[in-house]
Tab-separated table of N, CA and C in Angstrom:
chain	number	residue	atom	x	y	z
A	1	LYS	N	-12.676	-19.823	3.340
A	1	LYS	CA	-10.947	-19.048	3.949
A	1	LYS	C	-10.393	-19.453	4.980
A	2	LEU	N	-8.911	-19.505	4.723
A	2	LEU	CA	-8.295	-20.116	5.814
A	2	LEU	C	-7.529	-19.129	5.869
A	3	SER	N	-6.855	-18.896	7.466
A	3	SER	CA	-6.468	-17.689	8.311
A	3	SER	C	-6.056	-17.998	8.994
A	4	SER	N	-4.226	-17.713	8.862
A	4	SER	CA	-3.207	-17.890	10.125
A	4	SER	C	-2.334	-17.091	10.609
A	5	ALA	N	-2.061	-16.735	11.820
A	5	ALA	CA	-1.610	-15.762	12.616
A	5	ALA	C	-0.329	-16.795	13.479
A	6	GLN	N	0.676	-16.076	13.641
A	6	GLN	CA	1.857	-16.812	14.418
A	6	GLN	C	2.013	-16.008	15.219
A	7	ASP	N	1.303	-16.955	16.519
A	7	ASP	CA	1.966	-16.379	18.134
A	7	ASP	C	0.924	-14.942	18.398
A	8	GLY	N	0.442	-14.979	17.415
A	8	GLY	CA	-0.755	-14.476	18.184
A	8	GLY	C	-0.422	-12.111	17.332
A	9	GLU	N	-0.170	-11.338	17.819
A	9	GLU	CA	0.202	-10.267	17.507
A	9	GLU	C	1.405	-9.706	18.729
A	10	GLN	N	2.289	-10.572	19.168
A	10	GLN	CA	3.313	-10.279	19.808
A	10	GLN	C	4.622	-11.507	18.739
A	11	GLY	N	3.808	-11.936	17.829
A	11	GLY	CA	5.160	-11.899	17.666
A	11	GLY	C	6.144	-13.061	17.983
A	12	ARG	N	7.105	-13.840	17.559
A	12	ARG	CA	7.989	-14.748	17.570
A	12	ARG	C	9.280	-14.020	18.011
A	13	GLU	N	9.486	-14.237	18.855
A	13	GLU	CA	11.241	-14.197	18.688
A	13	GLU	C	12.386	-14.648	18.688
A	14	ILE	N	12.551	-14.642	17.346
A	14	ILE	CA	13.736	-15.358	15.996
A	14	ILE	C	15.302	-15.154	16.592
A	15	GLY	N	16.138	-15.271	16.965
A	15	GLY	CA	17.645	-14.751	16.657
A	15	GLY	C	17.444	-13.380	17.570
A	16	ASN	N	17.689	-12.108	16.628
A	16	ASN	CA	17.798	-11.237	17.172
A	16	ASN	C	16.322	-10.075	16.835
A	17	TYR	N	15.641	-10.976	15.782
A	17	TYR	CA	14.686	-10.085	15.195
A	17	TYR	C	13.317	-11.056	16.270
A	18	ASN	N	12.425	-10.107	16.058
A	18	ASN	CA	11.111	-10.104	16.650
A	18	ASN	C	9.734	-10.117	15.366
A	19	VAL	N	9.409	-11.252	14.612
A	19	VAL	CA	9.274	-11.888	13.920
A	19	VAL	C	7.477	-12.178	13.568
A	20	LYS	N	6.756	-11.762	12.841
A	20	LYS	CA	5.234	-11.353	12.722
A	20	LYS	C	4.939	-12.148	11.126
A	21	GLN	N	3.972	-13.027	11.508
A	21	GLN	CA	3.641	-13.085	9.795
A	21	GLN	C	2.446	-13.919	9.998
A	22	SER	N	1.589	-13.014	8.744
A	22	SER	CA	0.390	-14.071	8.476
A	22	SER	C	-0.074	-14.223	7.381
A	23	VAL	N	-0.664	-15.503	6.889
A	23	VAL	CA	-1.651	-16.002	5.890
A	23	VAL	C	-2.865	-15.859	5.343
A	24	GLU	N	-3.587	-15.616	4.088
A	24	GLU	CA	-5.180	-15.772	4.052
A	24	GLU	C	-5.059	-16.582	3.066
A	25	LEU	N	-5.516	-17.725	2.620
A	25	LEU	CA	-6.118	-18.160	1.558
A	25	LEU	C	-7.252	-18.521	1.530
A	26	GLY	N	-7.814	-18.631	-0.199
A	26	GLY	CA	-9.132	-18.604	-0.303
A	26	GLY	C	-9.256	-19.492	-1.595
A	27	TYR	N	-10.096	-19.399	-1.666
A	27	TYR	CA	-11.151	-19.966	-2.940
A	27	TYR	C	-12.221	-19.441	-3.913
A	28	ARG	N	-12.329	-19.285	-4.522
A	28	ARG	CA	-13.408	-18.811	-5.618
A	28	ARG	C	-14.279	-19.122	-6.416
A	29	PHE	N	-15.594	-19.619	-5.725
A	29	PHE	CA	-16.128	-20.514	-7.069
A	29	PHE	C	-16.915	-19.983	-7.799
A	30	THR	N	-16.950	-19.693	-9.617
A	30	THR	CA	-17.451	-18.748	-10.138
A	30	THR	C	-18.682	-19.604	-10.834
A	31	ASP	N	-20.261	-19.477	-11.108
A	31	ASP	CA	-20.574	-20.228	-11.629
A	31	ASP	C	-21.512	-19.384	-12.781
A	32	PHE	N	-21.861	-18.979	-14.120
A	32	PHE	CA	-22.039	-17.603	-14.822
A	32	PHE	C	-23.080	-18.818	-15.759
A	33	THR	N	-24.060	-18.443	-16.373
A	33	THR	CA	-24.272	-18.771	-17.778
A	33	THR	C	-24.210	-17.807	-18.675
A	34	GLY	N	-23.887	-17.632	-19.899
A	34	GLY	CA	-23.789	-16.034	-20.848
A	34	GLY	C	-23.259	-16.052	-21.560
A	35	ASN	N	-22.006	-15.270	-22.365
A	35	ASN	CA	-21.808	-15.058	-22.902
A	35	ASN	C	-19.885	-14.344	-21.864
A	36	SER	N	-18.829	-15.771	-22.028
A	36	SER	CA	-18.059	-15.326	-21.088
A	36	SER	C	-17.331	-14.040	-21.270
A	37	ASN	N	-17.128	-13.173	-22.689
A	37	ASN	CA	-16.777	-12.413	-23.044
A	37	ASN	C	-17.191	-11.138	-22.048
A	38	VAL	N	-18.546	-11.131	-22.122
A	38	VAL	CA	-19.184	-10.020	-21.116
A	38	VAL	C	-19.346	-10.147	-19.360
A	39	TYR	N	-19.276	-11.756	-19.330
A	39	TYR	CA	-18.396	-11.148	-17.856
A	39	TYR	C	-16.997	-10.701	-17.685
A	40	ASP	N	-16.105	-11.125	-18.666
A	40	ASP	CA	-14.588	-10.937	-17.727
A	40	ASP	C	-14.717	-9.296	-18.575
A	41	THR	N	-15.516	-9.292	-19.241
A	41	THR	CA	-15.515	-7.624	-19.570
A	41	THR	C	-16.166	-6.575	-18.213
A	42	PHE	N	-17.034	-7.357	-17.605
A	42	PHE	CA	-17.202	-6.434	-16.039
A	42	PHE	C	-17.393	-7.081	-14.699
A	43	VAL	N	-16.901	-8.232	-14.898
A	43	VAL	CA	-16.360	-8.708	-13.317
A	43	VAL	C	-15.032	-9.103	-13.449
A	44	ASN	N	-14.487	-10.374	-14.291
A	44	ASN	CA	-13.297	-11.188	-14.762
A	44	ASN	C	-13.329	-10.749	-12.815
A	45	LEU	N	-13.742	-12.132	-12.748
A	45	LEU	CA	-13.067	-13.148	-11.753
A	45	LEU	C	-12.817	-14.043	-11.774
A	46	GLN	N	-11.995	-14.467	-11.630
A	46	GLN	CA	-11.541	-16.412	-11.973
A	46	GLN	C	-12.098	-17.361	-10.723
A	47	GLN	N	-12.436	-18.188	-11.146
A	47	GLN	CA	-12.241	-19.794	-10.782
A	47	GLN	C	-10.829	-19.805	-9.932
A	48	GLY	N	-10.822	-20.017	-8.653
A	48	GLY	CA	-9.407	-21.027	-8.183
A	48	GLY	C	-8.746	-20.939	-6.799
A	49	PRO	N	-8.075	-21.304	-6.206
A	49	PRO	CA	-7.379	-20.817	-5.204
A	49	PRO	C	-6.687	-19.677	-5.605
A	50	ARG	N	-6.726	-19.083	-4.336
A	50	ARG	CA	-5.789	-17.396	-4.413
A	50	ARG	C	-5.509	-16.866	-2.760
A	51	LEU	N	-4.120	-15.966	-2.746
A	51	LEU	CA	-3.857	-15.799	-1.836
A	51	LEU	C	-4.447	-14.737	-1.615
A	52	LEU	N	-5.282	-14.086	-0.625
A	52	LEU	CA	-5.852	-13.630	-0.221
A	52	LEU	C	-4.993	-12.181	0.299
A	53	GLY	N	-4.323	-12.788	1.765
A	53	GLY	CA	-3.351	-11.770	1.713
A	53	GLY	C	-1.909	-12.771	2.360
A	54	PHE	N	-0.425	-11.942	2.173
A	54	PHE	CA	0.026	-12.603	3.383
A	54	PHE	C	1.498	-11.219	4.398
A	55	SER	N	1.423	-10.778	5.013
A	55	SER	CA	2.771	-10.568	5.277
A	55	SER	C	3.211	-11.392	5.869
A	56	THR	N	4.512	-10.885	5.880
A	56	THR	CA	6.003	-10.654	7.064
A	56	THR	C	6.682	-8.993	8.002
A	57	GLU	N	6.892	-9.298	8.998
A	57	GLU	CA	7.379	-8.500	9.474
A	57	GLU	C	8.428	-8.975	10.523
A	58	MET	N	9.396	-7.992	10.468
A	58	MET	CA	10.538	-8.514	11.195
A	58	MET	C	10.756	-7.389	11.616
A	59	HIS	N	11.475	-7.006	12.400
A	59	HIS	CA	12.029	-5.868	14.046
A	59	HIS	C	13.754	-6.293	14.517
A	60	SER	N	14.364	-5.490	14.234
A	60	SER	CA	15.521	-6.023	15.487
A	60	SER	C	15.353	-5.180	17.273
A	61	LEU	N	15.277	-7.098	17.680
A	61	LEU	CA	14.671	-5.822	19.036
A	61	LEU	C	15.928	-5.239	19.911
A	62	ASN	N	16.919	-5.022	19.312
A	62	ASN	CA	17.826	-3.615	20.096
A	62	ASN	C	18.566	-3.175	18.512
A	63	LYS	N	17.978	-2.842	17.484
A	63	LYS	CA	18.538	-1.866	16.200
A	63	LYS	C	19.453	-1.780	16.086
A	64	THR	N	20.088	-3.511	16.086
A	64	THR	CA	21.546	-3.730	15.864
A	64	THR	C	21.420	-5.026	15.038
A	65	GLY	N	20.446	-4.995	13.663
A	65	GLY	CA	20.574	-6.246	13.047
A	65	GLY	C	21.685	-6.335	11.797
A	66	SER	N	21.732	-7.555	10.920
A	66	SER	CA	23.375	-7.878	10.713
A	66	SER	C	23.039	-7.000	9.024
A	67	LEU	N	22.252	-7.545	8.344
A	67	LEU	CA	21.389	-6.960	7.119
A	67	LEU	C	20.550	-5.568	7.776
A	68	PHE	N	19.646	-5.725	8.295
A	68	PHE	CA	17.831	-5.111	8.076
A	68	PHE	C	18.194	-4.830	9.847
A	69	ASP	N	16.957	-3.639	10.006
A	69	ASP	CA	16.915	-3.452	11.123
A	69	ASP	C	15.298	-3.670	11.318
A	70	ARG	N	15.025	-3.368	9.559
A	70	ARG	CA	13.220	-3.357	9.921
A	70	ARG	C	12.847	-4.239	8.806
A	71	LEU	N	12.366	-5.002	8.245
A	71	LEU	CA	12.088	-5.632	7.105
A	71	LEU	C	9.845	-5.506	7.243
A	72	PHE	N	9.634	-5.649	5.998
A	72	PHE	CA	7.931	-5.466	6.073
A	72	PHE	C	7.849	-5.978	4.861
A	73	PHE	N	6.687	-6.868	4.259
A	73	PHE	CA	6.586	-7.450	3.218
A	73	PHE	C	4.816	-8.104	3.170
A	74	ASP	N	4.316	-7.970	2.719
A	74	ASP	CA	2.883	-8.040	1.878
A	74	ASP	C	2.144	-7.835	0.810
A	75	ASN	N	1.690	-9.101	0.057
A	75	ASN	CA	0.951	-9.162	-0.415
A	75	ASN	C	-0.413	-9.612	-0.580
A	76	PHE	N	-1.463	-9.425	-2.015
A	76	PHE	CA	-2.394	-9.770	-2.238
A	76	PHE	C	-3.161	-10.269	-3.534
A	77	GLY	N	-3.965	-10.829	-3.659
A	77	GLY	CA	-4.630	-10.848	-4.837
A	77	GLY	C	-4.184	-11.608	-5.643
A	78	TYR	N	-3.393	-12.468	-5.335
A	78	TYR	CA	-2.482	-13.902	-6.680
A	78	TYR	C	-3.444	-14.567	-6.372
A	79	GLY	N	-3.422	-15.465	-7.623
A	79	GLY	CA	-4.452	-16.139	-7.894
A	79	GLY	C	-5.807	-16.607	-8.538
A	80	GLY	N	-5.775	-15.540	-9.953
A	80	GLY	CA	-7.260	-15.700	-10.492
A	80	GLY	C	-7.725	-13.932	-10.801
A	81	ASP	N	-7.323	-12.956	-9.586
A	81	ASP	CA	-8.419	-11.580	-9.682
A	81	ASP	C	-7.420	-10.703	-10.070
A	82	PRO	N	-8.141	-10.032	-11.019
A	82	PRO	CA	-8.100	-8.841	-11.752
A	82	PRO	C	-6.632	-7.704	-11.659
A	83	ASN	N	-6.506	-7.702	-10.470
A	83	ASN	CA	-5.691	-6.591	-9.535
A	83	ASN	C	-5.003	-7.758	-8.645
A	84	ASP	N	-3.589	-7.172	-8.665
A	84	ASP	CA	-3.018	-7.863	-7.219
A	84	ASP	C	-1.501	-7.153	-7.237
A	85	ALA	N	-0.870	-7.295	-5.848
A	85	ALA	CA	-0.179	-6.158	-5.281
A	85	ALA	C	1.344	-6.766	-4.535
A	86	SER	N	2.263	-6.432	-4.342
A	86	SER	CA	3.668	-6.294	-3.761
A	86	SER	C	4.383	-5.108	-3.396
A	87	ARG	N	4.804	-5.745	-1.846
A	87	ARG	CA	5.551	-4.713	-0.942
A	87	ARG	C	5.935	-4.878	-0.378
A	88	LEU	N	7.615	-4.131	-0.767
A	88	LEU	CA	8.364	-4.219	0.185
A	88	LEU	C	8.798	-3.187	1.069
A	89	THR	N	9.360	-3.396	2.439
A	89	THR	CA	10.505	-2.157	2.798
A	89	THR	C	11.341	-2.727	3.202
A	90	VAL	N	12.462	-2.501	3.642
A	90	VAL	CA	14.041	-3.031	4.439
A	90	VAL	C	14.336	-1.268	4.684
A	91	SER	N	14.780	-1.179	6.112
A	91	SER	CA	15.558	-0.410	6.291
A	91	SER	C	17.142	-0.769	7.455
A	92	LYS	N	17.626	-0.142	7.262
A	92	LYS	CA	18.863	-0.347	8.670
A	92	LYS	C	19.389	0.777	9.151
A	93	ASN	N	18.570	1.113	10.904
A	93	ASN	CA	18.705	2.453	11.257
A	93	ASN	C	20.208	2.789	11.151
A	94	LYS	N	19.578	4.568	10.639
A	94	LYS	CA	21.138	5.613	9.836
A	94	LYS	C	21.433	5.288	8.547
A	95	THR	N	21.266	4.115	8.330
A	95	THR	CA	21.977	4.278	6.715
A	95	THR	C	21.629	3.535	5.539
A	96	TYR	N	20.153	3.084	5.598
A	96	TYR	CA	20.034	3.409	4.304
A	96	TYR	C	18.299	2.596	4.917
A	97	ASP	N	17.431	2.906	3.806
A	97	ASP	CA	15.803	2.793	3.559
A	97	ASP	C	15.840	2.351	2.280
A	98	PHE	N	15.130	1.132	1.865
A	98	PHE	CA	14.595	0.483	1.476
A	98	PHE	C	13.232	0.021	0.673
A	99	SER	N	12.860	0.582	-0.259
A	99	SER	CA	11.225	-0.044	-0.973
A	99	SER	C	11.189	-0.677	-2.185
A	100	ALA	N	9.859	-0.999	-2.196
A	100	ALA	CA	9.550	-2.133	-3.508
A	100	ALA	C	8.281	-2.464	-3.807
A	101	MET	N	7.587	-1.880	-4.626
A	101	MET	CA	6.253	-2.313	-4.427
A	101	MET	C	6.384	-2.574	-6.716
A	102	PHE	N	5.505	-3.468	-6.365
A	102	PHE	CA	4.784	-4.065	-7.751
A	102	PHE	C	3.236	-4.521	-7.750
A	103	ARG	N	2.972	-4.376	-8.629
A	103	ARG	CA	1.024	-4.239	-9.135
A	103	ARG	C	0.563	-4.157	-10.327
A	104	ARG	N	0.106	-5.637	-10.314
A	104	ARG	CA	-0.393	-5.869	-11.433
A	104	ARG	C	-2.176	-5.454	-11.739
A	105	ASP	N	-2.416	-5.135	-12.605
A	105	ASP	CA	-3.612	-4.499	-13.791
A	105	ASP	C	-4.019	-5.429	-14.681
A	106	GLN	N	-4.979	-6.290	-14.730
A	106	GLN	CA	-5.506	-6.920	-16.125
A	106	GLN	C	-7.014	-6.345	-16.256
A	107	ASN	N	-6.778	-5.504	-17.187
A	107	ASN	CA	-8.181	-5.383	-17.971
A	107	ASN	C	-8.934	-5.487	-19.206
A	108	TYR	N	-9.932	-6.163	-18.806
A	108	TYR	CA	-10.603	-6.631	-20.470
A	108	TYR	C	-11.519	-5.841	-21.207
A	109	TRP	N	-11.636	-6.017	-22.019
A	109	TRP	CA	-12.875	-5.298	-22.864
A	109	TRP	C	-13.621	-5.809	-23.726
A	110	ASP	N	-14.556	-6.856	-24.127
A	110	ASP	CA	-15.051	-6.873	-25.498
A	110	ASP	C	-16.679	-7.236	-25.838
A	111	TYR	N	-17.012	-6.038	-24.931
A	111	TYR	CA	-18.005	-6.408	-26.022
A	111	TYR	C	-18.772	-4.815	-26.910
A	112	SER	N	-19.907	-5.431	-27.140
A	112	SER	CA	-20.119	-4.999	-28.144
A	112	SER	C	-21.089	-4.171	-28.420
A	113	LEU	N	-20.527	-2.429	-28.825
A	113	LEU	CA	-21.055	-1.510	-27.968
A	113	LEU	C	-21.802	-0.719	-29.911
A	114	LEU	N	-22.942	-0.528	-29.603
A	114	LEU	CA	-24.347	-0.649	-30.762
A	114	LEU	C	-24.346	-1.449	-31.972
A	115	ALA	N	-24.304	-2.924	-31.483
A	115	ALA	CA	-24.224	-3.952	-32.490
A	115	ALA	C	-23.246	-3.488	-33.893
A	116	ASN	N	-22.525	-3.197	-33.407
A	116	ASN	CA	-21.108	-2.669	-34.609
A	116	ASN	C	-21.100	-4.314	-35.050
A	117	PRO	N	-21.473	-3.513	-36.828
A	117	PRO	CA	-21.352	-4.915	-37.509
A	117	PRO	C	-20.137	-5.507	-38.714
A	118	LEU	N	-18.987	-4.546	-37.423
A	118	LEU	CA	-17.481	-5.197	-38.403
A	118	LEU	C	-17.380	-6.570	-36.974
A	119	ASN	N	-18.346	-6.463	-35.456
A	119	ASN	CA	-17.832	-7.648	-34.563
A	119	ASN	C	-18.322	-8.517	-35.120
A	120	SER	N	-17.429	-9.595	-35.143
A	120	SER	CA	-18.243	-11.068	-36.023
A	120	SER	C	-19.126	-11.867	-34.402
A	121	THR	N	-18.885	-11.190	-33.269
A	121	THR	CA	-19.563	-12.398	-32.097
A	121	THR	C	-21.161	-11.293	-32.133
A	122	THR	N	-21.764	-10.535	-33.069
A	122	THR	CA	-22.980	-10.211	-32.532
A	122	THR	C	-23.305	-9.557	-33.682
A	123	PRO	N	-24.551	-10.836	-34.044
A	123	PRO	CA	-25.251	-10.911	-35.689
A	123	PRO	C	-26.004	-9.732	-35.717
A	124	PHE	N	-25.708	-8.717	-36.809
A	124	PHE	CA	-25.898	-7.303	-37.604
A	124	PHE	C	-27.595	-7.744	-38.122
A	125	ALA	N	-28.601	-6.813	-37.486
A	125	ALA	CA	-30.011	-6.553	-37.809
A	125	ALA	C	-30.124	-6.767	-39.130
A	126	ASN	N	-29.523	-5.329	-39.705
A	126	ASN	CA	-30.120	-5.253	-40.535
A	126	ASN	C	-28.921	-5.109	-41.525
A	127	ALA	N	-27.802	-5.946	-41.857
A	127	ALA	CA	-27.176	-6.899	-42.947
A	127	ALA	C	-28.613	-7.628	-44.008
A	128	PRO	N	-27.522	-7.159	-45.264
A	128	PRO	CA	-27.985	-7.675	-46.021
A	128	PRO	C	-27.706	-9.491	-46.433
A	129	ALA	N	-28.566	-9.827	-46.988
A	129	ALA	CA	-28.616	-11.362	-46.894
A	129	ALA	C	-27.229	-11.926	-47.264
A	130	GLY	N	-26.728	-12.514	-46.571
A	130	GLY	CA	-25.171	-13.829	-46.991
A	130	GLY	C	-24.063	-12.439	-46.571
A	131	PHE	N	-24.550	-11.336	-45.655
A	131	PHE	CA	-23.549	-10.751	-45.065
A	131	PHE	C	-22.491	-11.039	-44.227
A	132	THR	N	-21.094	-11.326	-44.611
A	132	THR	CA	-20.159	-11.805	-43.742
A	132	THR	C	-19.073	-10.705	-42.828
A	133	PRO	N	-19.155	-10.405	-42.066
A	133	PRO	CA	-17.703	-9.045	-41.408
A	133	PRO	C	-16.618	-9.548	-42.236
A	134	ILE	N	-15.983	-8.740	-41.872
A	134	ILE	CA	-14.723	-8.090	-43.086
A	134	ILE	C	-13.679	-8.478	-41.195
A	135	ILE	N	-14.254	-8.282	-40.489
A	135	ILE	CA	-13.030	-8.651	-39.281
A	135	ILE	C	-13.686	-9.282	-38.858
A	136	SER	N	-12.757	-10.386	-37.985
A	136	SER	CA	-13.036	-11.587	-36.523
A	136	SER	C	-13.066	-11.090	-35.523
A	137	ASN	N	-12.284	-9.732	-35.128
A	137	ASN	CA	-12.363	-9.936	-33.824
A	137	ASN	C	-12.862	-8.236	-33.772
A	138	SER	N	-13.965	-8.223	-32.522
A	138	SER	CA	-14.049	-6.705	-32.290
A	138	SER	C	-13.299	-5.280	-31.792
A	139	PRO	N	-12.822	-4.658	-32.985
A	139	PRO	CA	-12.225	-3.686	-32.936
A	139	PRO	C	-12.315	-2.928	-31.418
A	140	HIS	N	-13.572	-2.790	-30.810
A	140	HIS	CA	-13.394	-2.735	-29.121
A	140	HIS	C	-12.241	-3.902	-28.301
A	141	ARG	N	-11.864	-4.648	-28.729
A	141	ARG	CA	-11.148	-5.719	-27.356
A	141	ARG	C	-10.304	-4.566	-27.137
A	142	PHE	N	-10.052	-5.030	-26.502
A	142	PHE	CA	-9.070	-4.150	-25.128
A	142	PHE	C	-9.146	-5.513	-24.150
A	143	ASP	N	-7.651	-6.270	-24.692
A	143	ASP	CA	-7.639	-7.161	-23.737
A	143	ASP	C	-5.305	-7.070	-22.970
A	144	THR	N	-5.341	-6.120	-22.101
A	144	THR	CA	-4.573	-5.734	-21.676
A	144	THR	C	-3.709	-6.081	-20.403
A	145	VAL	N	-2.574	-6.160	-19.664
A	145	VAL	CA	-2.101	-6.413	-18.468
A	145	VAL	C	-1.194	-5.465	-18.416
A	146	ARG	N	-1.238	-4.853	-17.137
A	146	ARG	CA	-0.196	-3.789	-17.106
A	146	ARG	C	0.355	-3.454	-15.470
A	147	LYS	N	1.556	-3.960	-15.899
A	147	LYS	CA	2.658	-4.296	-14.458
A	147	LYS	C	3.283	-3.027	-14.897
A	148	MET	N	3.231	-1.960	-13.049
A	148	MET	CA	4.198	-1.318	-12.324
A	148	MET	C	4.726	-1.333	-11.683
A	149	SER	N	6.032	-0.878	-11.245
A	149	SER	CA	6.834	-1.523	-10.741
A	149	SER	C	7.894	-0.474	-10.051
A	150	ASN	N	7.981	-0.257	-8.901
A	150	ASN	CA	8.535	1.115	-7.772
A	150	ASN	C	9.770	1.004	-7.238
A	151	PHE	N	10.921	1.497	-7.253
A	151	PHE	CA	12.549	0.750	-6.397
A	151	PHE	C	12.267	2.532	-5.695
A	152	ASP	N	12.504	2.330	-4.570
A	152	ASP	CA	13.071	4.059	-4.056
A	152	ASP	C	14.305	3.713	-2.933
A	153	LEU	N	15.872	4.306	-3.302
A	153	LEU	CA	16.326	4.059	-1.560
A	153	LEU	C	16.696	5.225	-1.657
A	154	THR	N	16.710	5.098	0.070
A	154	THR	CA	17.211	6.439	0.053
A	154	THR	C	19.019	5.709	1.153
A	155	VAL	N	19.915	6.690	1.085
A	155	VAL	CA	21.083	6.318	1.728
A	155	VAL	C	21.173	7.680	2.535
A	156	PHE	N	21.608	7.215	3.911
A	156	PHE	CA	21.572	7.476	4.989
A	156	PHE	C	20.944	8.691	5.492
A	157	PRO	N	19.564	8.393	5.806
A	157	PRO	CA	18.082	8.894	5.862
A	157	PRO	C	17.974	10.058	6.724
A	158	GLU	N	18.990	9.827	7.782
A	158	GLU	CA	18.275	10.588	9.017
A	158	GLU	C	19.827	11.461	9.465
A	159	SER	N	19.912	11.910	7.949
A	159	SER	CA	22.185	12.789	8.120
A	159	SER	C	21.617	13.756	6.986
A	160	LYS	N	22.747	14.986	6.932
A	160	LYS	CA	22.170	16.299	6.800
A	160	LYS	C	22.507	15.930	4.960
A	161	LEU	N	23.319	15.250	4.734
A	161	LEU	CA	23.730	14.973	3.350
A	161	LEU	C	23.180	13.190	2.833
A	162	ARG	N	21.951	13.549	2.171
A	162	ARG	CA	21.067	12.147	1.840
A	162	ARG	C	21.089	11.702	0.552
A	163	PHE	N	21.516	10.582	0.036
A	163	PHE	CA	21.081	9.846	-1.414
A	163	PHE	C	20.059	9.217	-1.941
A	164	ARG	N	19.436	10.030	-2.947
A	164	ARG	CA	18.265	9.061	-3.147
A	164	ARG	C	17.965	8.401	-4.243
A	165	LEU	N	18.016	7.362	-4.587
A	165	LEU	CA	17.720	6.649	-6.201
A	165	LEU	C	16.380	6.511	-6.192
A	166	GLY	N	15.769	6.198	-7.356
A	166	GLY	CA	14.480	5.804	-7.686
A	166	GLY	C	14.456	5.366	-9.009
A	167	TYR	N	13.024	4.149	-8.702
A	167	TYR	CA	12.891	3.687	-10.575
A	167	TYR	C	11.728	3.289	-10.436
A	168	SER	N	11.061	3.978	-11.322
A	168	SER	CA	10.021	3.331	-12.028
A	168	SER	C	9.951	2.628	-13.526
A	169	ARG	N	9.427	1.554	-13.406
A	169	ARG	CA	9.310	1.442	-15.154
A	169	ARG	C	7.614	0.427	-14.981
A	170	ASN	N	6.275	1.288	-15.800
A	170	ASN	CA	5.081	0.450	-16.500
A	170	ASN	C	5.417	0.155	-17.355
A	171	VAL	N	4.714	-1.148	-18.029
A	171	VAL	CA	4.397	-2.214	-18.925
A	171	VAL	C	3.175	-2.436	-19.198
A	172	SER	N	2.716	-1.802	-19.907
A	172	SER	CA	1.155	-2.575	-20.915
A	172	SER	C	1.879	-4.247	-21.286
A	173	ASP	N	1.031	-5.145	-21.714
A	173	ASP	CA	0.850	-5.896	-22.446
A	173	ASP	C	-0.769	-6.036	-23.781
A	174	GLY	N	-0.023	-6.861	-24.330
A	174	GLY	CA	-1.177	-7.279	-24.922
A	174	GLY	C	-2.367	-6.431	-25.956
A	175	PRO	N	-3.338	-6.804	-26.458
A	175	PRO	CA	-4.013	-5.839	-27.442
A	175	PRO	C	-4.847	-4.908	-27.078
A	176	SER	N	-5.268	-3.981	-27.722
A	176	SER	CA	-5.998	-2.655	-27.124
A	176	SER	C	-5.779	-1.450	-28.222
């Protein structure tokens, strides 16, 4: 696991902003024997490089940033983990607050329950001689990726009259 932080906790002044950044990179080694469907059903951690965590934070030094006074961006889990997420918040003093979030969740289930005779991956112990299953994939198979995103904007967040906009989306892809 590699870790890097830019100028410690104090950050670095760049123009009118104090900037703090950090990144954690890693690599997961996996070694298993047996059925890969069972491994993916219960563990589902794949081998390879990954982004364990990344964050960027920017604050205007005197609250007079051109487009924003505060920006925060972070994410984790990219590169083979079944769950990953990104989050962004941006605000301008007394003008707007914006936040966005994206999450991805991968669910995999292909485990033979009670030696289902329709599951071709598991032999049916009491099947008649020469029996071949009529379904080539388990009817219990579940292999979906769910992508969830939220966007929220508040205009004039500190005034008596505020405007709020929001949008959320949830998409599931794959057989279930």
